[in-house]
């Protein structure tokens, strides 16, 4: 399971497309952090035992600051922004 989590993390880290999008976000004046959660189910064929584990890569929270226009846009997408500092 650990190896699978590392393989997923490495494939995302090596993605040119993700790196390009993150670069554009940073160019817009934002710091970026990414937290993904994957649930992986295992089913042993002989005993039909199912094991699920959640793989999370811990990241330090970012100090995200947004304008009132950013907040308005996110709320229009039904994204909660209650804990975000505005400036």
PDB file of C-alpha atoms in Angstrom:
ATOM      1  CA  UNK A   1       0.000   0.000   0.000  1.00  0.00           C
ATOM      2  CA  UNK A   2       2.848   2.361   0.868  1.00  0.00           C
ATOM      3  CA  UNK A   3       4.538   1.700  -2.481  1.00  0.00           C
ATOM      4  CA  UNK A   4       1.281   2.400  -4.316  1.00  0.00           C
ATOM      5  CA  UNK A   5       0.876   5.702  -2.473  1.00  0.00           C
ATOM      6  CA  UNK A   6       4.437   6.679  -3.328  1.00  0.00           C
ATOM      7  CA  UNK A   7       3.912   5.723  -6.982  1.00  0.00           C
ATOM      8  CA  UNK A   8       0.779   7.889  -7.192  1.00  0.00           C
ATOM      9  CA  UNK A   9       2.565  10.809  -5.508  1.00  0.00           C
ATOM     10  CA  UNK A  10       5.563  10.480  -7.855  1.00  0.00           C
ATOM     11  CA  UNK A  11       3.387  10.387 -10.965  1.00  0.00           C
ATOM     12  CA  UNK A  12       1.643  13.601  -9.902  1.00  0.00           C
ATOM     13  CA  UNK A  13       4.930  15.268  -8.977  1.00  0.00           C
ATOM     14  CA  UNK A  14       6.402  14.398 -12.377  1.00  0.00           C
ATOM     15  CA  UNK A  15       3.397  15.610 -14.386  1.00  0.00           C
ATOM     16  CA  UNK A  16       4.340  18.412 -16.798  1.00  0.00           C
ATOM     17  CA  UNK A  17       0.669  19.405 -17.110  1.00  0.00           C
ATOM     18  CA  UNK A  18       0.247  19.814 -13.337  1.00  0.00           C
ATOM     19  CA  UNK A  19       3.547  21.711 -13.089  1.00  0.00           C
ATOM     20  CA  UNK A  20       2.441  24.082 -15.860  1.00  0.00           C
ATOM     21  CA  UNK A  21      -0.908  24.848 -14.192  1.00  0.00           C
ATOM     22  CA  UNK A  22       0.755  25.376 -10.801  1.00  0.00           C
ATOM     23  CA  UNK A  23       3.245  27.721 -12.470  1.00  0.00           C
ATOM     24  CA  UNK A  24       0.375  29.818 -13.884  1.00  0.00           C
ATOM     25  CA  UNK A  25      -1.313  29.967 -10.468  1.00  0.00           C
ATOM     26  CA  UNK A  26       1.953  31.096  -8.838  1.00  0.00           C
ATOM     27  CA  UNK A  27       2.417  33.700 -11.567  1.00  0.00           C
ATOM     28  CA  UNK A  28      -0.979  35.043 -10.537  1.00  0.00           C
ATOM     29  CA  UNK A  29       0.391  35.719  -7.062  1.00  0.00           C
ATOM     30  CA  UNK A  30      -0.830  32.645  -5.210  1.00  0.00           C
ATOM     31  CA  UNK A  31       1.019  29.991  -3.237  1.00  0.00           C
ATOM     32  CA  UNK A  32      -0.195  26.505  -4.117  1.00  0.00           C
ATOM     33  CA  UNK A  33      -0.622  23.408  -2.029  1.00  0.00           C
ATOM     34  CA  UNK A  34      -2.288  20.219  -3.115  1.00  0.00           C
ATOM     35  CA  UNK A  35      -3.882  17.570  -0.923  1.00  0.00           C
ATOM     36  CA  UNK A  36      -5.329  14.514  -2.594  1.00  0.00           C
ATOM     37  CA  UNK A  37      -7.054  11.630  -0.924  1.00  0.00           C
ATOM     38  CA  UNK A  38      -7.337   8.213  -2.518  1.00  0.00           C
ATOM     39  CA  UNK A  39      -9.321   5.303  -1.194  1.00  0.00           C
ATOM     40  CA  UNK A  40      -7.954   2.003  -2.383  1.00  0.00           C
ATOM     41  CA  UNK A  41      -9.952  -1.176  -1.931  1.00  0.00           C
ATOM     42  CA  UNK A  42      -8.352  -4.596  -1.895  1.00  0.00           C
ATOM     43  CA  UNK A  43     -10.383  -7.737  -2.371  1.00  0.00           C
ATOM     44  CA  UNK A  44      -8.637 -11.038  -1.700  1.00  0.00           C
ATOM     45  CA  UNK A  45     -10.189 -13.469  -4.159  1.00  0.00           C
ATOM     46  CA  UNK A  46     -10.085 -16.556  -1.937  1.00  0.00           C
ATOM     47  CA  UNK A  47     -11.586 -15.135   1.250  1.00  0.00           C
ATOM     48  CA  UNK A  48     -13.442 -12.084  -0.094  1.00  0.00           C
ATOM     49  CA  UNK A  49     -11.793  -9.858   2.527  1.00  0.00           C
ATOM     50  CA  UNK A  50     -11.935  -6.163   1.713  1.00  0.00           C
ATOM     51  CA  UNK A  51      -9.385  -3.730   3.142  1.00  0.00           C
ATOM     52  CA  UNK A  52      -9.630  -0.012   2.553  1.00  0.00           C
ATOM     53  CA  UNK A  53      -6.980   2.517   3.444  1.00  0.00           C
ATOM     54  CA  UNK A  54      -6.833   6.199   2.961  1.00  0.00           C
ATOM     55  CA  UNK A  55      -3.596   7.580   1.539  1.00  0.00           C
ATOM     56  CA  UNK A  56      -2.875  11.177   2.425  1.00  0.00           C
ATOM     57  CA  UNK A  57       0.267  13.135   1.809  1.00  0.00           C
ATOM     58  CA  UNK A  58       0.587  15.613   4.657  1.00  0.00           C
ATOM     59  CA  UNK A  59       1.352  19.130   3.553  1.00  0.00           C
ATOM     60  CA  UNK A  60       1.775  22.317   5.534  1.00  0.00           C
ATOM     61  CA  UNK A  61      -1.246  24.590   5.197  1.00  0.00           C
ATOM     62  CA  UNK A  62      -0.717  27.623   3.000  1.00  0.00           C
ATOM     63  CA  UNK A  63      -1.302  31.205   4.038  1.00  0.00           C
ATOM     64  CA  UNK A  64      -3.932  31.948   1.404  1.00  0.00           C
ATOM     65  CA  UNK A  65      -5.093  35.509   0.947  1.00  0.00           C
ATOM     66  CA  UNK A  66      -7.914  36.400  -1.404  1.00  0.00           C
ATOM     67  CA  UNK A  67      -9.604  39.510  -2.704  1.00  0.00           C
ATOM     68  CA  UNK A  68     -13.336  40.047  -2.310  1.00  0.00           C
ATOM     69  CA  UNK A  69     -13.670  39.178  -6.021  1.00  0.00           C
ATOM     70  CA  UNK A  70     -11.967  35.805  -5.382  1.00  0.00           C
ATOM     71  CA  UNK A  71     -14.406  35.087  -2.541  1.00  0.00           C
ATOM     72  CA  UNK A  72     -17.410  36.083  -4.661  1.00  0.00           C
ATOM     73  CA  UNK A  73     -16.272  33.824  -7.507  1.00  0.00           C
ATOM     74  CA  UNK A  74     -15.704  30.817  -5.245  1.00  0.00           C
ATOM     75  CA  UNK A  75     -19.062  31.301  -3.531  1.00  0.00           C
ATOM     76  CA  UNK A  76     -20.715  31.344  -6.980  1.00  0.00           C
ATOM     77  CA  UNK A  77     -19.251  27.845  -7.395  1.00  0.00           C
ATOM     78  CA  UNK A  78     -20.659  26.843  -3.972  1.00  0.00           C
ATOM     79  CA  UNK A  79     -17.154  26.686  -2.467  1.00  0.00           C
ATOM     80  CA  UNK A  80     -16.979  27.688   1.177  1.00  0.00           C
ATOM     81  CA  UNK A  81     -14.345  30.309   1.996  1.00  0.00           C
ATOM     82  CA  UNK A  82     -15.096  31.006   5.655  1.00  0.00           C
ATOM     83  CA  UNK A  83     -11.535  30.444   6.951  1.00  0.00           C
ATOM     84  CA  UNK A  84      -9.683  32.384   4.233  1.00  0.00           C
ATOM     85  CA  UNK A  85      -7.974  35.696   4.979  1.00  0.00           C
ATOM     86  CA  UNK A  86      -9.096  38.494   2.679  1.00  0.00           C
ATOM     87  CA  UNK A  87      -7.029  41.480   1.653  1.00  0.00           C
TER      88      UNK A  87
END
